[in-house]
Each structure stands twice: as C-alpha cells, then as structure tokens.
CSV table of C-alpha atoms in Angstrom, one decimal:
chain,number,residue,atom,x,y,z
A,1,UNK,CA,-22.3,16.9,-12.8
A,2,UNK,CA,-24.6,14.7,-15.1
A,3,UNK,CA,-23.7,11.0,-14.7
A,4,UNK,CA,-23.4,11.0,-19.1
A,5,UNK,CA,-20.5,13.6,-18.3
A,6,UNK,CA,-19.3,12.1,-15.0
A,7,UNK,CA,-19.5,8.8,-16.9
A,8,UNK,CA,-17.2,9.8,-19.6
A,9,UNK,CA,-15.1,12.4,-17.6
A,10,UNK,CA,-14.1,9.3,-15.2
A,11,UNK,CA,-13.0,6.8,-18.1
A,12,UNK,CA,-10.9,9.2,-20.7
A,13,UNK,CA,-9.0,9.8,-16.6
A,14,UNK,CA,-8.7,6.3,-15.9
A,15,UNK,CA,-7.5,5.7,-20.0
A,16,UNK,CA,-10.0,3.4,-20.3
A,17,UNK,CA,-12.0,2.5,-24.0
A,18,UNK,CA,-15.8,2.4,-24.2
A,19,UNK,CA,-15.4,-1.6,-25.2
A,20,UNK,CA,-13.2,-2.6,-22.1
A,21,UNK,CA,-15.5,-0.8,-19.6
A,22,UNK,CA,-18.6,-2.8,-21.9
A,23,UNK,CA,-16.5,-6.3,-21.1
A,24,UNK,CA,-16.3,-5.4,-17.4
A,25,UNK,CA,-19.5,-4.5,-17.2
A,26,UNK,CA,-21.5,-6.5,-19.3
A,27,UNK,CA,-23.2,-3.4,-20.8
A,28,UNK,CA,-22.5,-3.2,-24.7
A,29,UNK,CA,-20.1,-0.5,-25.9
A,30,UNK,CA,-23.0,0.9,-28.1
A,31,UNK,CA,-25.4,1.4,-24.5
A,32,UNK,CA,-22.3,2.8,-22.9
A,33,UNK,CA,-21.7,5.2,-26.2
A,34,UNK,CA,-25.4,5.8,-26.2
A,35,UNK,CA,-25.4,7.1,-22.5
A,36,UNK,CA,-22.1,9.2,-22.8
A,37,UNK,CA,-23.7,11.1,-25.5
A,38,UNK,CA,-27.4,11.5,-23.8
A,39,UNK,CA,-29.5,9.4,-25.8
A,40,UNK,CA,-29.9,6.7,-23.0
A,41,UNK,CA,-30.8,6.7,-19.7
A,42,UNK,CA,-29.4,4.6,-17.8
A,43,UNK,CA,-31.4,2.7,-14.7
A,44,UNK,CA,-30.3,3.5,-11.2
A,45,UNK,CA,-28.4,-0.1,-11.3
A,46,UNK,CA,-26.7,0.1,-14.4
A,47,UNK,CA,-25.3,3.7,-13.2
A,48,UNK,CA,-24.2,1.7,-10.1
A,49,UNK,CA,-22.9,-1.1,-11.9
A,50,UNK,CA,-20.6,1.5,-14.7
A,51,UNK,CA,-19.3,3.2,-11.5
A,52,UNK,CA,-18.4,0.3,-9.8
A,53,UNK,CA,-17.0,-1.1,-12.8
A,54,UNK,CA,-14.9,1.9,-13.7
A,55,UNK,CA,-13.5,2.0,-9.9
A,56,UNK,CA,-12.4,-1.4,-10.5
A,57,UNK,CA,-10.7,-1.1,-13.9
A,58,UNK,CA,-9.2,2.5,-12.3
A,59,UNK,CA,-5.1,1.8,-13.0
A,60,UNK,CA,-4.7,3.8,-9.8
A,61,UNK,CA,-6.0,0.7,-7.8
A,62,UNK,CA,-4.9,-2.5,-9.0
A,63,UNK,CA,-4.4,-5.8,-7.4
A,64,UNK,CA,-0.9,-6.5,-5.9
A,65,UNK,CA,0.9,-9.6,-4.8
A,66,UNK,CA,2.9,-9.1,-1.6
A,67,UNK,CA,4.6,-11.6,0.7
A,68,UNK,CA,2.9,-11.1,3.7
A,69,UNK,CA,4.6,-14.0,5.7
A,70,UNK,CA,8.3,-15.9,5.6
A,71,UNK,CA,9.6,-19.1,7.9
A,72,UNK,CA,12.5,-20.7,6.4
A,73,UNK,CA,14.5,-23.8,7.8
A,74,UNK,CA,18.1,-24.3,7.3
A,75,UNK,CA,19.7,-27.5,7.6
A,76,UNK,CA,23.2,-25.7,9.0
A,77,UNK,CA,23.9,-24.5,12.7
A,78,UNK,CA,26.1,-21.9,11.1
A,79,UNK,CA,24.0,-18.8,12.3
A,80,UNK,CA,26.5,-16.3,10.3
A,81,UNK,CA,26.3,-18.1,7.0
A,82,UNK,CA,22.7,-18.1,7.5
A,83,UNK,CA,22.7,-14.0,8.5
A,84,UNK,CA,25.4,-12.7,6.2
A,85,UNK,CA,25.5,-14.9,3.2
A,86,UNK,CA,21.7,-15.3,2.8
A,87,UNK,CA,20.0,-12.2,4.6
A,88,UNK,CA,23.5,-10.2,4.0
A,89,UNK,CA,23.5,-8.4,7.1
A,90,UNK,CA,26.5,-7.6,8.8
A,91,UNK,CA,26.5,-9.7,12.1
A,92,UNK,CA,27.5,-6.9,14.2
A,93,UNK,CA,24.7,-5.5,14.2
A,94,UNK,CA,22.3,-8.2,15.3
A,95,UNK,CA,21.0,-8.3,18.9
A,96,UNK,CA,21.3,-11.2,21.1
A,97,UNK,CA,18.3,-13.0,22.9
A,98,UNK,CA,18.5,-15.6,24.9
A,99,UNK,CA,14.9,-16.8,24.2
A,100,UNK,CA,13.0,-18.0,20.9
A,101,UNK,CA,9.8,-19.7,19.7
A,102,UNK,CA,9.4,-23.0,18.0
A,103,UNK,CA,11.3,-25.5,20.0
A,104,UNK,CA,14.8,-23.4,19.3
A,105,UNK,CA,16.6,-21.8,22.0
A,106,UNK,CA,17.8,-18.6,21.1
A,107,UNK,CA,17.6,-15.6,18.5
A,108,UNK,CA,19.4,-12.8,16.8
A,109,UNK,CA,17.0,-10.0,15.6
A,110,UNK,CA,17.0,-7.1,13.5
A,111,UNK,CA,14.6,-5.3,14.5
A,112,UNK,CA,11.4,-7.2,12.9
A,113,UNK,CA,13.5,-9.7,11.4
A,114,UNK,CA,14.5,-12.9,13.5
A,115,UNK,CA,16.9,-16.0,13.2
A,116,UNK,CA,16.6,-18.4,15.4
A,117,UNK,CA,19.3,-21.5,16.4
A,118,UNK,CA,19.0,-24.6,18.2
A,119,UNK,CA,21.8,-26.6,20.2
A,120,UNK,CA,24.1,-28.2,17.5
A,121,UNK,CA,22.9,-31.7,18.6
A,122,UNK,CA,19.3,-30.7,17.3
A,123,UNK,CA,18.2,-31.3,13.8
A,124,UNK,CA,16.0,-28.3,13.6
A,125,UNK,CA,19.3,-26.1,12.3
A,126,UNK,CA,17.9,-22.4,11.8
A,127,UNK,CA,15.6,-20.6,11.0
A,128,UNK,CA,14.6,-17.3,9.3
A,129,UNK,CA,11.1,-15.8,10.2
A,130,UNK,CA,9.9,-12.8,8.4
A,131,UNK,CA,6.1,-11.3,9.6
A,132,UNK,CA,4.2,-8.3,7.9
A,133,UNK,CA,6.6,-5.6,9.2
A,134,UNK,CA,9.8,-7.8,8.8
A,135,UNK,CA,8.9,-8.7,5.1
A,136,UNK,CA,8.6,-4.9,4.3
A,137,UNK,CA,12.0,-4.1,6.6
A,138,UNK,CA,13.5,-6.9,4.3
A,139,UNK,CA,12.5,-5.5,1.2
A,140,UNK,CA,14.1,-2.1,2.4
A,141,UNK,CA,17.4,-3.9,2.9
A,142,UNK,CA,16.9,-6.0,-0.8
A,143,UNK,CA,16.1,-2.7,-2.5
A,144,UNK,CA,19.8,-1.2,-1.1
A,145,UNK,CA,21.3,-4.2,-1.9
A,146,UNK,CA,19.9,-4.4,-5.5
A,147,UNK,CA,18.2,-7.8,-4.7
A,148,UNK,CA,14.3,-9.0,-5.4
A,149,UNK,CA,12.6,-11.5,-3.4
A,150,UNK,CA,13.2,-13.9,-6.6
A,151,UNK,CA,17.2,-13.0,-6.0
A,152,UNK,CA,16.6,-13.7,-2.3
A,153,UNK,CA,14.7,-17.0,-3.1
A,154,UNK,CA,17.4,-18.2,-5.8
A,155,UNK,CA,20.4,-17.8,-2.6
A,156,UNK,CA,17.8,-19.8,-0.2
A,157,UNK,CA,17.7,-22.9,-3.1
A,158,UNK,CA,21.2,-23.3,-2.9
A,159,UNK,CA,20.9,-24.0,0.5
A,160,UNK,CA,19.5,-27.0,2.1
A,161,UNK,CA,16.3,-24.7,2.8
A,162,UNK,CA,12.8,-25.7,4.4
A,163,UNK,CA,9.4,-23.8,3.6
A,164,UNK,CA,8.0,-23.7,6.6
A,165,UNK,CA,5.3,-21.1,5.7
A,166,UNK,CA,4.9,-18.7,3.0
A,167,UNK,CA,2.0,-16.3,2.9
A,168,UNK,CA,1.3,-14.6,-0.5
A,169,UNK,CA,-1.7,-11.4,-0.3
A,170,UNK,CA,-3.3,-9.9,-2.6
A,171,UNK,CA,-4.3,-6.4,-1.9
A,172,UNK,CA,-7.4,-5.6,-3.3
A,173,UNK,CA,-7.6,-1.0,-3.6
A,174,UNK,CA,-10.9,-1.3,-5.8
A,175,UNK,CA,-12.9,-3.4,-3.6
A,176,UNK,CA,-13.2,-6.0,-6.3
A,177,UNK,CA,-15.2,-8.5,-3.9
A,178,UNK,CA,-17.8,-8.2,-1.3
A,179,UNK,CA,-16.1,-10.5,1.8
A,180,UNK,CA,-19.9,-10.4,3.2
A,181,UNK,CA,-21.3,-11.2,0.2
A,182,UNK,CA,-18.6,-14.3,-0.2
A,183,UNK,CA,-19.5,-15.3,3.7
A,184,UNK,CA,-23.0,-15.6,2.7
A,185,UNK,CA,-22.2,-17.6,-0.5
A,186,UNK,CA,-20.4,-20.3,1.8
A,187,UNK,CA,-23.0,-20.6,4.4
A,188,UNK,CA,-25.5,-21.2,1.2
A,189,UNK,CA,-22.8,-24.0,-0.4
A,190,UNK,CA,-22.9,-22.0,-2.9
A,191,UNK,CA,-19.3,-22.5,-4.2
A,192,UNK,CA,-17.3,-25.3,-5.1
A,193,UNK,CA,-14.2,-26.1,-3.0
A,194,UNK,CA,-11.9,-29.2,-2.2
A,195,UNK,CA,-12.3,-27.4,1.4
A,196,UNK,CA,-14.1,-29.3,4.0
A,197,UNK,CA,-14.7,-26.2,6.0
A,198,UNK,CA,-14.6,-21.9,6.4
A,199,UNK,CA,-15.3,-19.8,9.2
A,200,UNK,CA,-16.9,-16.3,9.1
A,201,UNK,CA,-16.1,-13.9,11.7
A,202,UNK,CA,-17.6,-10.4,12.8
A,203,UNK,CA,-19.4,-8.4,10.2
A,204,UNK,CA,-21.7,-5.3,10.5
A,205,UNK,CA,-21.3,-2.5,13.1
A,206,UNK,CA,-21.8,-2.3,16.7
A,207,UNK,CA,-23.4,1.1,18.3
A,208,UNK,CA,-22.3,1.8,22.0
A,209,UNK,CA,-23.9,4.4,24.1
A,210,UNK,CA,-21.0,6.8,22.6
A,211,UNK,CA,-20.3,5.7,19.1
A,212,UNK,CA,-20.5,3.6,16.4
A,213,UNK,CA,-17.7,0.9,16.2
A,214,UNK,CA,-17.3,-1.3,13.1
A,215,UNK,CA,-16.6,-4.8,12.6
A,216,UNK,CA,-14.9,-6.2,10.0
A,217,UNK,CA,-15.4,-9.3,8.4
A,218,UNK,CA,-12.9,-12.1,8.0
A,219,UNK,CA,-13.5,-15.6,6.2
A,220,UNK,CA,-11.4,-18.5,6.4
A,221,UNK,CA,-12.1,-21.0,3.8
A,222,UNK,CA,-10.2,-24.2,4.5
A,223,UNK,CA,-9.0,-25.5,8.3
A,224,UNK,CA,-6.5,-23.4,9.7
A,225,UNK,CA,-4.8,-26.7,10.7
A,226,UNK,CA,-4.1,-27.4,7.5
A,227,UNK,CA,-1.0,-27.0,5.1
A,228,UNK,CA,-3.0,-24.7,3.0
A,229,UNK,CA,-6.1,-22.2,3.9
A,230,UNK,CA,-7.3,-18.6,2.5
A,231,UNK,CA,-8.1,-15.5,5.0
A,232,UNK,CA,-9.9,-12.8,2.9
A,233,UNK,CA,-11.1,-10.3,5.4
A,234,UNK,CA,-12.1,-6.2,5.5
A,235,UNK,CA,-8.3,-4.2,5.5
A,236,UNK,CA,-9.8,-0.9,5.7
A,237,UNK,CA,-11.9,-1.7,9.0
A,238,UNK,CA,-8.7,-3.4,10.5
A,239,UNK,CA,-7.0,-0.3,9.8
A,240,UNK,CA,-9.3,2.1,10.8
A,241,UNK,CA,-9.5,0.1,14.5
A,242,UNK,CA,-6.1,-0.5,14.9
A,243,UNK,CA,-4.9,3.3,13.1
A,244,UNK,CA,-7.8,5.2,13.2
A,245,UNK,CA,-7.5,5.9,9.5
A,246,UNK,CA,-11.0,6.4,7.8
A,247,UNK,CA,-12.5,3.6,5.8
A,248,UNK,CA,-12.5,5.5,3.2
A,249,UNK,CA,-9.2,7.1,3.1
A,250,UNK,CA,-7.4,3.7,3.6
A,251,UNK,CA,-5.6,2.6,0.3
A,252,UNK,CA,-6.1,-1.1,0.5
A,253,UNK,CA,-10.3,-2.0,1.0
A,254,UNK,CA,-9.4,-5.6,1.2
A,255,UNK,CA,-6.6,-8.6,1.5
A,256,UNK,CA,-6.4,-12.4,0.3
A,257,UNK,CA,-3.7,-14.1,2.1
A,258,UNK,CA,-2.8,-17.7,0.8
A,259,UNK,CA,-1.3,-19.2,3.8
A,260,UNK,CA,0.9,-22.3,2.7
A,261,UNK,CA,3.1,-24.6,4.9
A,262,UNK,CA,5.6,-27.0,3.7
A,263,UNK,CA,5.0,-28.8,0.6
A,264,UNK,CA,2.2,-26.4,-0.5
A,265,UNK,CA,4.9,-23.5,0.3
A,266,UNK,CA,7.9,-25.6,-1.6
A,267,UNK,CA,5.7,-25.6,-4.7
A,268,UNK,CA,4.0,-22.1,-4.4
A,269,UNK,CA,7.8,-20.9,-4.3
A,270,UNK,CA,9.0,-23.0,-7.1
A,271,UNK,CA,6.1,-22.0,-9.4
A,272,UNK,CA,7.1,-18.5,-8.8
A,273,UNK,CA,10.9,-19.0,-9.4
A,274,UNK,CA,10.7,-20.8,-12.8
A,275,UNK,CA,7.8,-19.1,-14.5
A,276,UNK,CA,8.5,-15.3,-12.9
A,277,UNK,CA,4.6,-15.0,-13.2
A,278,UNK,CA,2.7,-14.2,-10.1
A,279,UNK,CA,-1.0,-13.5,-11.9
A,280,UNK,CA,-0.5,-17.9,-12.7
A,281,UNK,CA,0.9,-18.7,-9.5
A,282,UNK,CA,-1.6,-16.9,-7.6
A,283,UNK,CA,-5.0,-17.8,-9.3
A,284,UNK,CA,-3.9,-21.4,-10.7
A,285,UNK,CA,-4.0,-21.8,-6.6
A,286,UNK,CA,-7.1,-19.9,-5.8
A,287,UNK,CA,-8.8,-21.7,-8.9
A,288,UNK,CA,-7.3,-25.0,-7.6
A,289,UNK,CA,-10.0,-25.4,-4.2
A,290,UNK,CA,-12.2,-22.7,-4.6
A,291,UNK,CA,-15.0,-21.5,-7.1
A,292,UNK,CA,-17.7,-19.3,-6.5
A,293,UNK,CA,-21.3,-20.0,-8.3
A,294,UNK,CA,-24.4,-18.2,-8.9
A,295,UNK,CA,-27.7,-20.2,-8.3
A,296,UNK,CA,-29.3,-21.9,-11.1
A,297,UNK,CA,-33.1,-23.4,-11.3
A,298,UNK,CA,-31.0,-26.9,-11.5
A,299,UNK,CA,-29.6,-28.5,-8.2
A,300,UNK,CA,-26.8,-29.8,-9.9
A,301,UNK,CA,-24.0,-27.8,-9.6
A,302,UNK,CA,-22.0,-29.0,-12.4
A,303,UNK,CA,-24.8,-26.5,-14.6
A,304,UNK,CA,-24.2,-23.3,-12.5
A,305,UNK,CA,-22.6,-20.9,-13.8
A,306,UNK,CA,-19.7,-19.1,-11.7
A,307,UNK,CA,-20.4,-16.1,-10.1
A,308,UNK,CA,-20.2,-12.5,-12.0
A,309,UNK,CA,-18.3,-11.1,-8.7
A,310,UNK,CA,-15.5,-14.1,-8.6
A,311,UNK,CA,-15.1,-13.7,-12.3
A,312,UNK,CA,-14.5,-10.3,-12.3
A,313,UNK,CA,-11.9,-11.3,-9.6
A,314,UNK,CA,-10.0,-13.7,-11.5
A,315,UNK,CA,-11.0,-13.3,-15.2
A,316,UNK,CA,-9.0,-11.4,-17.4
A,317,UNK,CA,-10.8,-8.3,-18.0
A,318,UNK,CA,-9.0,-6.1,-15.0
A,319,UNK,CA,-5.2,-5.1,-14.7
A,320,UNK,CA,-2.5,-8.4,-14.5
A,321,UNK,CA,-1.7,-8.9,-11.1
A,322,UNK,CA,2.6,-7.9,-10.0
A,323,UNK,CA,4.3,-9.2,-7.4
A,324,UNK,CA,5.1,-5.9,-5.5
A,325,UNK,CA,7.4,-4.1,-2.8
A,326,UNK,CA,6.6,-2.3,-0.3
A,327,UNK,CA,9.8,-1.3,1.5
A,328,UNK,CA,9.4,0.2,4.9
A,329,UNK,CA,12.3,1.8,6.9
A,330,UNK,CA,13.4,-0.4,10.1
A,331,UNK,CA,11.4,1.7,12.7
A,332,UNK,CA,10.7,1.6,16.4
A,333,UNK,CA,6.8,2.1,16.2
A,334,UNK,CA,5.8,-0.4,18.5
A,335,UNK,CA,8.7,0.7,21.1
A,336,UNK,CA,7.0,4.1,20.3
A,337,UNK,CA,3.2,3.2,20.9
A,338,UNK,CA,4.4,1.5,24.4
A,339,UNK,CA,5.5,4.5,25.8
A,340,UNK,CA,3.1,6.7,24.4
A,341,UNK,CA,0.8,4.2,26.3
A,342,UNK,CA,2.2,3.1,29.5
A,343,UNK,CA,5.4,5.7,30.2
A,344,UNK,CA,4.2,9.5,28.4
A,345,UNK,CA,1.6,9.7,31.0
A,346,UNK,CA,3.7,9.0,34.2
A,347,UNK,CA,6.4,10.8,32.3
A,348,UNK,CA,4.8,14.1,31.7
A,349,UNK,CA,3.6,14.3,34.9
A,350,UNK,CA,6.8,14.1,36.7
A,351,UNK,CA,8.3,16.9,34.0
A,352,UNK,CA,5.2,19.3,35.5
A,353,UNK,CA,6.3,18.3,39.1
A,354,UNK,CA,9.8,19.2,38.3
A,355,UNK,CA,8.6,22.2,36.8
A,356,UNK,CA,6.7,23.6,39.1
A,357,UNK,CA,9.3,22.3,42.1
A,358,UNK,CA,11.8,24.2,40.3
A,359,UNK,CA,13.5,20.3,40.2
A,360,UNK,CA,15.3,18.3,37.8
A,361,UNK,CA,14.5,14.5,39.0
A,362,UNK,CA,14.0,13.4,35.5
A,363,UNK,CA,17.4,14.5,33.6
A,364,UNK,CA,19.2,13.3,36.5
A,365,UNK,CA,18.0,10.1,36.4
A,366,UNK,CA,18.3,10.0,32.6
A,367,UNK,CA,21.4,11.0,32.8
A,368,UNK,CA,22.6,8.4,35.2
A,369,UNK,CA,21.0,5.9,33.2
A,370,UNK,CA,23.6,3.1,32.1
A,371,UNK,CA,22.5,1.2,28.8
A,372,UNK,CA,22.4,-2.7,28.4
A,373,UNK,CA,25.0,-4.2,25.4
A,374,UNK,CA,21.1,-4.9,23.9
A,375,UNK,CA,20.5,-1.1,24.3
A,376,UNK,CA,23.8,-0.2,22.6
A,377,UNK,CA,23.4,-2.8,19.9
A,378,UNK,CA,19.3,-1.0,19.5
A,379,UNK,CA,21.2,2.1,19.1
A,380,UNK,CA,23.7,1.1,16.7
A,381,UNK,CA,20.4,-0.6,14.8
A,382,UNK,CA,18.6,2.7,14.5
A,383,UNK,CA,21.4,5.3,13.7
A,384,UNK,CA,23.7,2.9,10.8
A,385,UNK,CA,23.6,4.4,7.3
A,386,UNK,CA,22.1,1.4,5.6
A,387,UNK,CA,24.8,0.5,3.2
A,388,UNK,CA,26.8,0.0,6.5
A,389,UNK,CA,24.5,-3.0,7.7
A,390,UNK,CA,24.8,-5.3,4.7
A,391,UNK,CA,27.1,-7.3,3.4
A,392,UNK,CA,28.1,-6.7,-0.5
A,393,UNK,CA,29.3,-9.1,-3.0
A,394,UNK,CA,33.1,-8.9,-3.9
C-alpha cells in the first residue's frame, strides 16, 4: 500500500482530522492534505514522524492512570473494623499468619491483599498494603461491591488513616517517550529538575552463545530514599522476560510510576479526591520536579525550549489521561508457577513410576493428606461466589 493511502486509511480508522494529526505532528494540515492526495512527497522522516504520530493519537492506546501501589496506617487495633468496614470483606474468610513485615507482628491475607496488626500497646495500629496484584484483586472486589477507589478513599478519610505510600502509573500503549532517549537527556543535564539525582539501569540487548536476551531500561529520577521519586522503565521487555510475551504483542510499551510516601501521598490523594481529575493530579506533579529540554546555542537554560518528545507527553494534543481499573480475579498464579517449577517435575515422574509399576503411591498419599485450618481457609478463598466474601451496606 502507498504511504498517501496507508496515511489516510490509518487516520479516517483511528477518527482522527487532518488538523489534529498537523498539531501532533508539527506538519501543517495543508502538507498532510497535500500528501494524502499525491501531490507531496513526503521525506523518509516526515513519513516516520506521521506514523509515529498517528500511533500515538490511535484512541486504541491511550495513557491510563492506575494505582500501582497502596500502604495505609490506621490509628485503631480493631483489625475487623479495619477488614469489614473499610476493605468490606467478610472476616471469615481471611487467613491467619503469625508473621508480618514492617515492625508489626502478625497478618490476615486475602490472597494478595494483607492487613497487618501490632500488639495493642504499639502505636503503629494497622495497616492495609495493596501491591500490583492486590490493587487489581481489590478493584475486582470494588467493582462487585459497586465501589471506586475514590469511594474506597472517601471510607479511609473518615478514619484516622496514614498514607504510607501511594504509587500512581501511567501506562503508556503508544510508546509516547523514548526511556533511552530520556536516560541520555539526564546524563547530558539536559532537563530541569528539583531532583538532585537519577539512576539508569540496563539498556540494549545482550547476545549469549544461544540467543538474544534483552534488557530493558529503567530510570529513576530522584533518590529512592526520598518521599517522592519517578521509575519510568521498558514494560514490554519486563514482560517479555518475566511472561515471555513478545515485545511487540504486549499492550502496555511503557510505565511511569510516581512513587509518594507520606505527606507527598496525603496530598497526591487529596488532590485526587476534591478535584476528581487525574490528567491535573498526575502532570501538575510530573511538571512540579521535572522538565525535559532541547539544546539551545545559549548555555543558559532559562532560553531552551522544552523538548518536542516531553511535550507531546504532557501537552494537550493527545487523549486526557483516566484513572482506570483493571480488575483481576483473586488467583493462585504464583502457587501455580511453584509447582510447575519445583513439584510437576518430581511429580510426573513418580505418576510414570506408578504407571509402569502397576502402583498407586501418589493417590494414596493424596488421599491421606490432612489439610492445615490455613489450607481450608485457601480453599474456602478460591471456591466463594464473590458476593459471599464482602460485606454489604444495610
């Protein structure tokens, strides 16, 4: 297909007029009309640049906002309040560890999502934590119990509640910024930032004897130290070496995680709460400490101008950024990959023994088997109808 054709074909798909791509792109709407019809042609840059362009505008792959990350500190010992009344999950159904992180003593869990306690003579109260998986597993349960993390935030406030961290990513589907090309900009100073400091990590591809293995690059602009930082780094490559799902098949290219403890998460969440609008929230913090710059003949960088790439990123010619779910069903993946990994092996080989011993070692023992209360309680997890787990208002 002609690029004049494949040009047009791709933005009439993507309902997109001749003047927004021009905006984008920087290309006037009569060069852009004047190629669609034939009577221009374009350089092998500005065919790059349209395509890139278009890709980026593409409604199919926005921007999102998700939360990525959740630590909450209640100033109760009253572990039920703190389960039913704020997370609404039927106590029942939690399991009991003896163990937990962070100076407390002990847990309940749901399968990704944890509550921890301290002794009642400890100030440190409770505490919610909610990683990757557990923030989707939570959003499962909000979505059943007609909730939004706003709803879920409004119950916290009338609590005596703690922002210990809150991570807000943006996943980027278009590929809107170059994280290698943002690495280099740092190691050049070419940016201005109220950071003191960034790492950059991996980058490029490594070629064993066998194969080709890929390394993704991550940047951290700020100290990790501190109450406030940014990790951008390569999604696609982390999923392709922890999945094996193609770079180019994976839906999200790359992610921008705000990482915010106390204060910074206390106002981050409060933003959010009375405005309802996560395209301010978001960039009024990115804009805050960092700015990307292109080079100018001056040295002082009070004349450079910022940076076409960062623009594009958070100017107001691509689709408004949403603060987005992504519910995932409680599952038992990581259960899953540790036997497929340490047990399937030793497992299938004792079925062929039995097999071909005309034995049957392995359903005896399974069948003798006694489970643990935490066993029972995994069970009764896994096999609830959902609307059984939660807790619903009178």
């Amino acid at each position: 297909m002609r690029f004049e054709a494949l040009l047009r074909e791709k933005r009439l798909g993507y309902g997109i007029s001749q003047r927004k791509l021009a905006l984008s792109s920087g290309y006037s709407r009569e060069y852009i009309n004047k190629i669609e019809h034939g009577k221009e042609r374009p350089s092998e840059k500005a065919i790059e640049k349209l395509l890139i362009t278009l890709e980026q505008l593409n409604p199919n792959k926005e921007l999102e906002l998700i939360f990525d990350y959740v630590r909450l500190r209640f100033d109760t010992h009253d572990v039920k309040h703190v389960i039913e009344d704020i997370l609404k999950i039927k106590m029942k159904y939690m399991i009991y560890e003896d163990y937990a992180f962070y100076g407390y003593i002990a847990k309940y869990e749901f399968s990704h999502i944890q509550v921890m306690i301290s002794p009642e003579e400890d100030k440190k109260g409770t505490l919610i934590e909610l990683k990757g998986q557990g923030c989707r597993e939570f959003e499962s349960l909000l979505l059943a119990q007609g909730r939004s993390w706003f709803d879920f935030f409004m119950q916290c406030e009338k609590e005596k509640v703690f922002y210990k961290r809150i991570d807000l990513a943006i996943n980027d589907k278009a590929e809107i910024l170059s994280i290698p090309y943002l690495a280099e900009k740092c190691k050049r100073k070419e940016l201005k930032s109220k950071f003191r400091s960034f790492q950059a990590l991996g980058s490029g591809k490594l070629t064993s004897e066998d194969e080709e293995q890929f390394v993704g690059t991550t940047l951290y602009i700020g100290s990790l130290k501190s109450d406030i930082y940014f990790c951008f780094y390569e999604k696609n490559i982390e999923q392709m070496i922890k999945k094996g799902i193609p770079i180019e098949e994976a839906e999200v290219k790359n992610r921008y995680e705000i990482r915010l403890r106390n204060d910074r998460a206390y106002y981050a969440i409060q933003d959010l709460l009375i405005y309802r609008n996560s395209e301010q929230t978001v960039f009024n913090i990115i804009s805050s400490y960092i700015t990307f710059l292109e080079v100018k003949k001056t040295k002082k960088k009070s004349k450079w101008k910022m940076d076409d790439m960062w623009a594009q990123f958070i100017g107001e010619n691509r689709e408004r950024i949403k603060l987005t779910t992504d519910p995932k069903p409680v599952e038992l993946n990581q259960t899953f990959a540790w036997l497929r990994r340490q047990i399937a092996p030793t497992l299938k080989v004792l079925l062929l023994i039995d097999r071909e011993n005309n034995t049957n070692k392995v359903n005896e023992m399974l069948n003798d088997t006694n489970l643990s209360k935490k066993h029972e309680k995994l069970l009764e997890q896994h096999t609830t109808l959902m609307k059984e787990l939660m807790i619903h208002e009178d």
